[in-house]
GROMACS .gro file of C-alpha atoms in nm:
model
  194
    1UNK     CA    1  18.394  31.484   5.840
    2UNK     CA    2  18.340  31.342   6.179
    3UNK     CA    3  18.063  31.060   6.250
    4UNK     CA    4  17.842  31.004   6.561
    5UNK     CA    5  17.822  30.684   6.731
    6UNK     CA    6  17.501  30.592   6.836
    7UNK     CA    7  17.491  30.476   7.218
    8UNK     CA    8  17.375  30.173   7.236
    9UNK     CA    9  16.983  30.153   7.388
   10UNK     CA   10  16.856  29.911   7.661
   11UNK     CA   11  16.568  29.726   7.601
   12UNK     CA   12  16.199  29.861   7.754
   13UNK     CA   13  16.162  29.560   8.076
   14UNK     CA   14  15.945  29.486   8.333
   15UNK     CA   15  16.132  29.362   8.625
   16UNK     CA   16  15.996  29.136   8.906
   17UNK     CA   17  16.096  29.048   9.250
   18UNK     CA   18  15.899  28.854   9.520
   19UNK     CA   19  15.745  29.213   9.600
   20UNK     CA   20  15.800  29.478   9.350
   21UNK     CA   21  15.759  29.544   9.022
   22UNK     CA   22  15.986  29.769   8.844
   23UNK     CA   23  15.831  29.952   8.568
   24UNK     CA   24  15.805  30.257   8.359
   25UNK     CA   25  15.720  30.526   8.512
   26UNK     CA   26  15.366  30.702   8.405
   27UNK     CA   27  15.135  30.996   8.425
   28UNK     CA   28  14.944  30.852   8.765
   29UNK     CA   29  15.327  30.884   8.919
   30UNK     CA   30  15.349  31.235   8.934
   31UNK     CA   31  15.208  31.314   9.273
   32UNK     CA   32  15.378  31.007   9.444
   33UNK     CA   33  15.719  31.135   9.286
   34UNK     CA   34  15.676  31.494   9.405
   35UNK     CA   35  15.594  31.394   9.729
   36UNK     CA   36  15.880  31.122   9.730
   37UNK     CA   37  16.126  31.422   9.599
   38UNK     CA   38  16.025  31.698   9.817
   39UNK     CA   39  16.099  31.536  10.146
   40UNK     CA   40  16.327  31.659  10.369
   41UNK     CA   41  16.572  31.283  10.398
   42UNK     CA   42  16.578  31.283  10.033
   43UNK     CA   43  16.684  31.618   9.949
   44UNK     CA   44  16.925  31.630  10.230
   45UNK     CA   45  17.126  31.369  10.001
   46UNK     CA   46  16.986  31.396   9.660
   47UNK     CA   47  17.000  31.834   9.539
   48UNK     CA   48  16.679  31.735   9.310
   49UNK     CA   49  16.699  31.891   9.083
   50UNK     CA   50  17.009  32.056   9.102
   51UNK     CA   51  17.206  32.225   9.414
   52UNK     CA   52  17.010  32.505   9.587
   53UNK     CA   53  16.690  32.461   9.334
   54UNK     CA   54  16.392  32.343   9.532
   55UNK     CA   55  16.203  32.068   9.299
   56UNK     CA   56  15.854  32.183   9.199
   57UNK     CA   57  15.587  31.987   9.047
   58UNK     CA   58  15.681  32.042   8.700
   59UNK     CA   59  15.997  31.863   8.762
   60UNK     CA   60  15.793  31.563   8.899
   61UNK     CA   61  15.611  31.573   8.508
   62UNK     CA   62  15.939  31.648   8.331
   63UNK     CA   63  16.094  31.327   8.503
   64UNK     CA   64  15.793  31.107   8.455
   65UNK     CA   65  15.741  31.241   8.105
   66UNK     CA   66  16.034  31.325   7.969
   67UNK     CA   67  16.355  31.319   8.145
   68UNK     CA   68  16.294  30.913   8.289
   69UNK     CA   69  16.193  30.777   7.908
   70UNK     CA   70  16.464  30.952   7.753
   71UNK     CA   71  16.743  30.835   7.943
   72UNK     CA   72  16.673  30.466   7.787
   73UNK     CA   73  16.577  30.630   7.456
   74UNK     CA   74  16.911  30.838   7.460
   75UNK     CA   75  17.110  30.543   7.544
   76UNK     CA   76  17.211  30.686   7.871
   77UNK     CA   77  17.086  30.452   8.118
   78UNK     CA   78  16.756  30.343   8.241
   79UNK     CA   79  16.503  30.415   8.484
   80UNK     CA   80  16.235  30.199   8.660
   81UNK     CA   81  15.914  30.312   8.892
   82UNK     CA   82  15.965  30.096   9.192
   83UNK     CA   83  15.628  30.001   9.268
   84UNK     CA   84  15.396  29.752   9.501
   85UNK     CA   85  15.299  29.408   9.352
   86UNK     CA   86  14.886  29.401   9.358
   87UNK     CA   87  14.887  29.811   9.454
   88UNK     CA   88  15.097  29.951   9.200
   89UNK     CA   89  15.133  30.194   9.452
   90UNK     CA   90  15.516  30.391   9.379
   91UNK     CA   91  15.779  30.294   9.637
   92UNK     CA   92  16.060  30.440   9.480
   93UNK     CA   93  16.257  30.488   9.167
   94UNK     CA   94  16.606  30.299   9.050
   95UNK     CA   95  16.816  30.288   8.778
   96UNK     CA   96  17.143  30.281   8.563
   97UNK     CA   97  17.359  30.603   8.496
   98UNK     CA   98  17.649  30.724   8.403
   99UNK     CA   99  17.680  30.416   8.188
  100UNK     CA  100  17.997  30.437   8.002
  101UNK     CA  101  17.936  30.186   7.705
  102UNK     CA  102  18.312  30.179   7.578
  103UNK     CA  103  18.412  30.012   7.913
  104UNK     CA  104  18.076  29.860   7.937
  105UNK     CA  105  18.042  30.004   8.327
  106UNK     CA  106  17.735  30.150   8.460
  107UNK     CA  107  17.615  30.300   8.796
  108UNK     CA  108  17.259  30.244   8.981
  109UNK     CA  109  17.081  30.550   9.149
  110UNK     CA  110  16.791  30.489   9.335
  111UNK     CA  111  16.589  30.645   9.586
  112UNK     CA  112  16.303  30.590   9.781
  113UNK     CA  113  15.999  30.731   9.916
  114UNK     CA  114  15.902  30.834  10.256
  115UNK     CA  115  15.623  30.594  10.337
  116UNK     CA  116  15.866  30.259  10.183
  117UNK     CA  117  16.193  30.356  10.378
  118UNK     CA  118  16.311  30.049  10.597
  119UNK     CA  119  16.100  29.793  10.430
  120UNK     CA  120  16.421  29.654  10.201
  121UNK     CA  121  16.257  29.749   9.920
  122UNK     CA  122  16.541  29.923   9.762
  123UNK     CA  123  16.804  29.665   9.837
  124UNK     CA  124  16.569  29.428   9.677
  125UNK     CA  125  16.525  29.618   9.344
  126UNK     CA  126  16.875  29.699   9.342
  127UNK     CA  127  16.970  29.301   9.349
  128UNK     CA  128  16.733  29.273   9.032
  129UNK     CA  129  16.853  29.599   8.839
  130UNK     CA  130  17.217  29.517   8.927
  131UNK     CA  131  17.176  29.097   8.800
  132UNK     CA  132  16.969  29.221   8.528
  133UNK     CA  133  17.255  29.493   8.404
  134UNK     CA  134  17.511  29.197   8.422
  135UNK     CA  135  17.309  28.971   8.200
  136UNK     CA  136  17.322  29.256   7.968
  137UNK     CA  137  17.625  29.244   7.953
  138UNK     CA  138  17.794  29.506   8.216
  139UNK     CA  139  18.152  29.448   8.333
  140UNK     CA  140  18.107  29.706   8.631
  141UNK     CA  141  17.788  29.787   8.843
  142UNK     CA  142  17.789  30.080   9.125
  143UNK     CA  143  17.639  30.187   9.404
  144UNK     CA  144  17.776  30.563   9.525
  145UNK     CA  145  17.618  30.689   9.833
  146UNK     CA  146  17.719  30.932  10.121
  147UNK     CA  147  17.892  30.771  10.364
  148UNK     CA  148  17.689  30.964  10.673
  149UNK     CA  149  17.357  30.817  10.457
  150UNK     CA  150  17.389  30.496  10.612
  151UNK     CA  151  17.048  30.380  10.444
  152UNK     CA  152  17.181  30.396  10.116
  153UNK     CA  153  17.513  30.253  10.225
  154UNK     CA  154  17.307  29.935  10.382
  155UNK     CA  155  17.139  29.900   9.996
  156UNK     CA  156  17.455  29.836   9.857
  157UNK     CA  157  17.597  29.603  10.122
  158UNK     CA  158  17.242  29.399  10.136
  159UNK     CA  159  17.243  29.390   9.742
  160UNK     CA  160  17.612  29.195   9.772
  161UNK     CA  161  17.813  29.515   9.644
  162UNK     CA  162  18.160  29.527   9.799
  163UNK     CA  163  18.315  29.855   9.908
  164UNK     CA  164  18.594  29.972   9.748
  165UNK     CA  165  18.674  30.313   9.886
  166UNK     CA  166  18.583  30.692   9.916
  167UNK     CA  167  18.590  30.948   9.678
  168UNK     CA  168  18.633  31.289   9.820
  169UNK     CA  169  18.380  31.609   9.827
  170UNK     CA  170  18.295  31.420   9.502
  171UNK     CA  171  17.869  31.560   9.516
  172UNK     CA  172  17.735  31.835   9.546
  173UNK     CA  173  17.483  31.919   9.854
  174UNK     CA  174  17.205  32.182   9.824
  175UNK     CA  175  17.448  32.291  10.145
  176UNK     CA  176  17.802  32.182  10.095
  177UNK     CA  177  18.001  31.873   9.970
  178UNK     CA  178  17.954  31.505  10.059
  179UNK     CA  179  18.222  31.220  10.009
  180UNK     CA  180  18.096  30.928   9.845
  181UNK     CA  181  18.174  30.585   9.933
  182UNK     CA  182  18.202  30.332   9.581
  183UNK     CA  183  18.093  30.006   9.645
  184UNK     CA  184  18.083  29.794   9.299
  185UNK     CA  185  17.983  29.459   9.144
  186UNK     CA  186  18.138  29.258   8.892
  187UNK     CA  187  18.015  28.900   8.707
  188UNK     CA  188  18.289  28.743   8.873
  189UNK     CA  189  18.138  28.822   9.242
  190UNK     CA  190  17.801  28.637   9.122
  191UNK     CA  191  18.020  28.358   8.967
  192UNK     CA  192  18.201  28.354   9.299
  193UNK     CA  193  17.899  28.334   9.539
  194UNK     CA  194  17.785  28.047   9.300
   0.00000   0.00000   0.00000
């Protein structure tokens, strides 16, 4: 007889930072996500929902309903509705997959939509989920991003990640392959920085 072990599950948080607040996300999110997730920038890098499927509206439900609660509640990860101190208003979306509890590593996606882009609003979110994930106990944050999306690239470097490399046609595209350049952070680079 073989047993089951439970992942582990991260506890529900609000994060702040000077200008966000990360949060769950909710039912008044929909139309900001579908918006955020049909745009042309993001889906060039992100295939939401999958390669070659265009993302409808009852994806934006599924992810606000279902798919971004149960990633916490399936001890997968987490995921936070990046929104506007005082507006509320949804800026983005970040959070921690691929967490592999054994070697207590974990990854950060993020992305963010249209009407935030160059603000540093994701570099600043990504500094608090990242800190936040090492207080919890993480050995290993990451940051993967195309290395021809230099936006995302920036988010890492401005969030203190350092680069470690490339992995090769490691995502798929809704067209093609992309490479994706592995930047990481460990409690020793905080320690370090002092």
């Amino acid at each position: 007889m073989s047993s089951t072990q439970q992942k582990p599950i991260l506890p529900s948080v609000i994060l702040e930072t000077e200008r966000l607040r990360l949060r769950a996300f909710v039912e008044a999110d929909i139309d900001d996500v579908y918006a955020s997730c049909t745009d042309p920038l993001l889906q060039r890098w992100i295939p939401l929902p999958a390669p070659g499927l265009p993302y409808t509206r009852r994806d934006a439900e599924q992810w606000c309903r279902e798919t971004a609660p149960g990633m916490r509640t399936g001890g997968d990860g987490q995921q936070w509705a990046v929104t506007e101190k005082g507006s509320d208003r949804l800026l983005g979306s970040i959070g921690l997959v691929r967490t592999l509890w054994s070697a207590m590593n974990t990854e950060i996606g993020y992305w963010s939509a249209p009407w935030a882009r160059g603000s540093g609003y994701t570099s600043e979110a990504a500094v608090a989920v990242s800190r936040w994930a090492l207080e919890q106990g993480f050995r290993r944050v990451e940051i993967k991003a195309a290395p021809g999306n230099t936006a995302s690239c920036r988010v890492a470097e401005k969030a203190g990640f350092t680069f470690e490399g490339v992995e090769r046609s490691a995502m798929p595209l809704h067209e093609g392959r992309t490479d994706l350049a592995v930047y990481s952070l460990l409690p020793a680079d905080l320690a370090a920085a002092g």
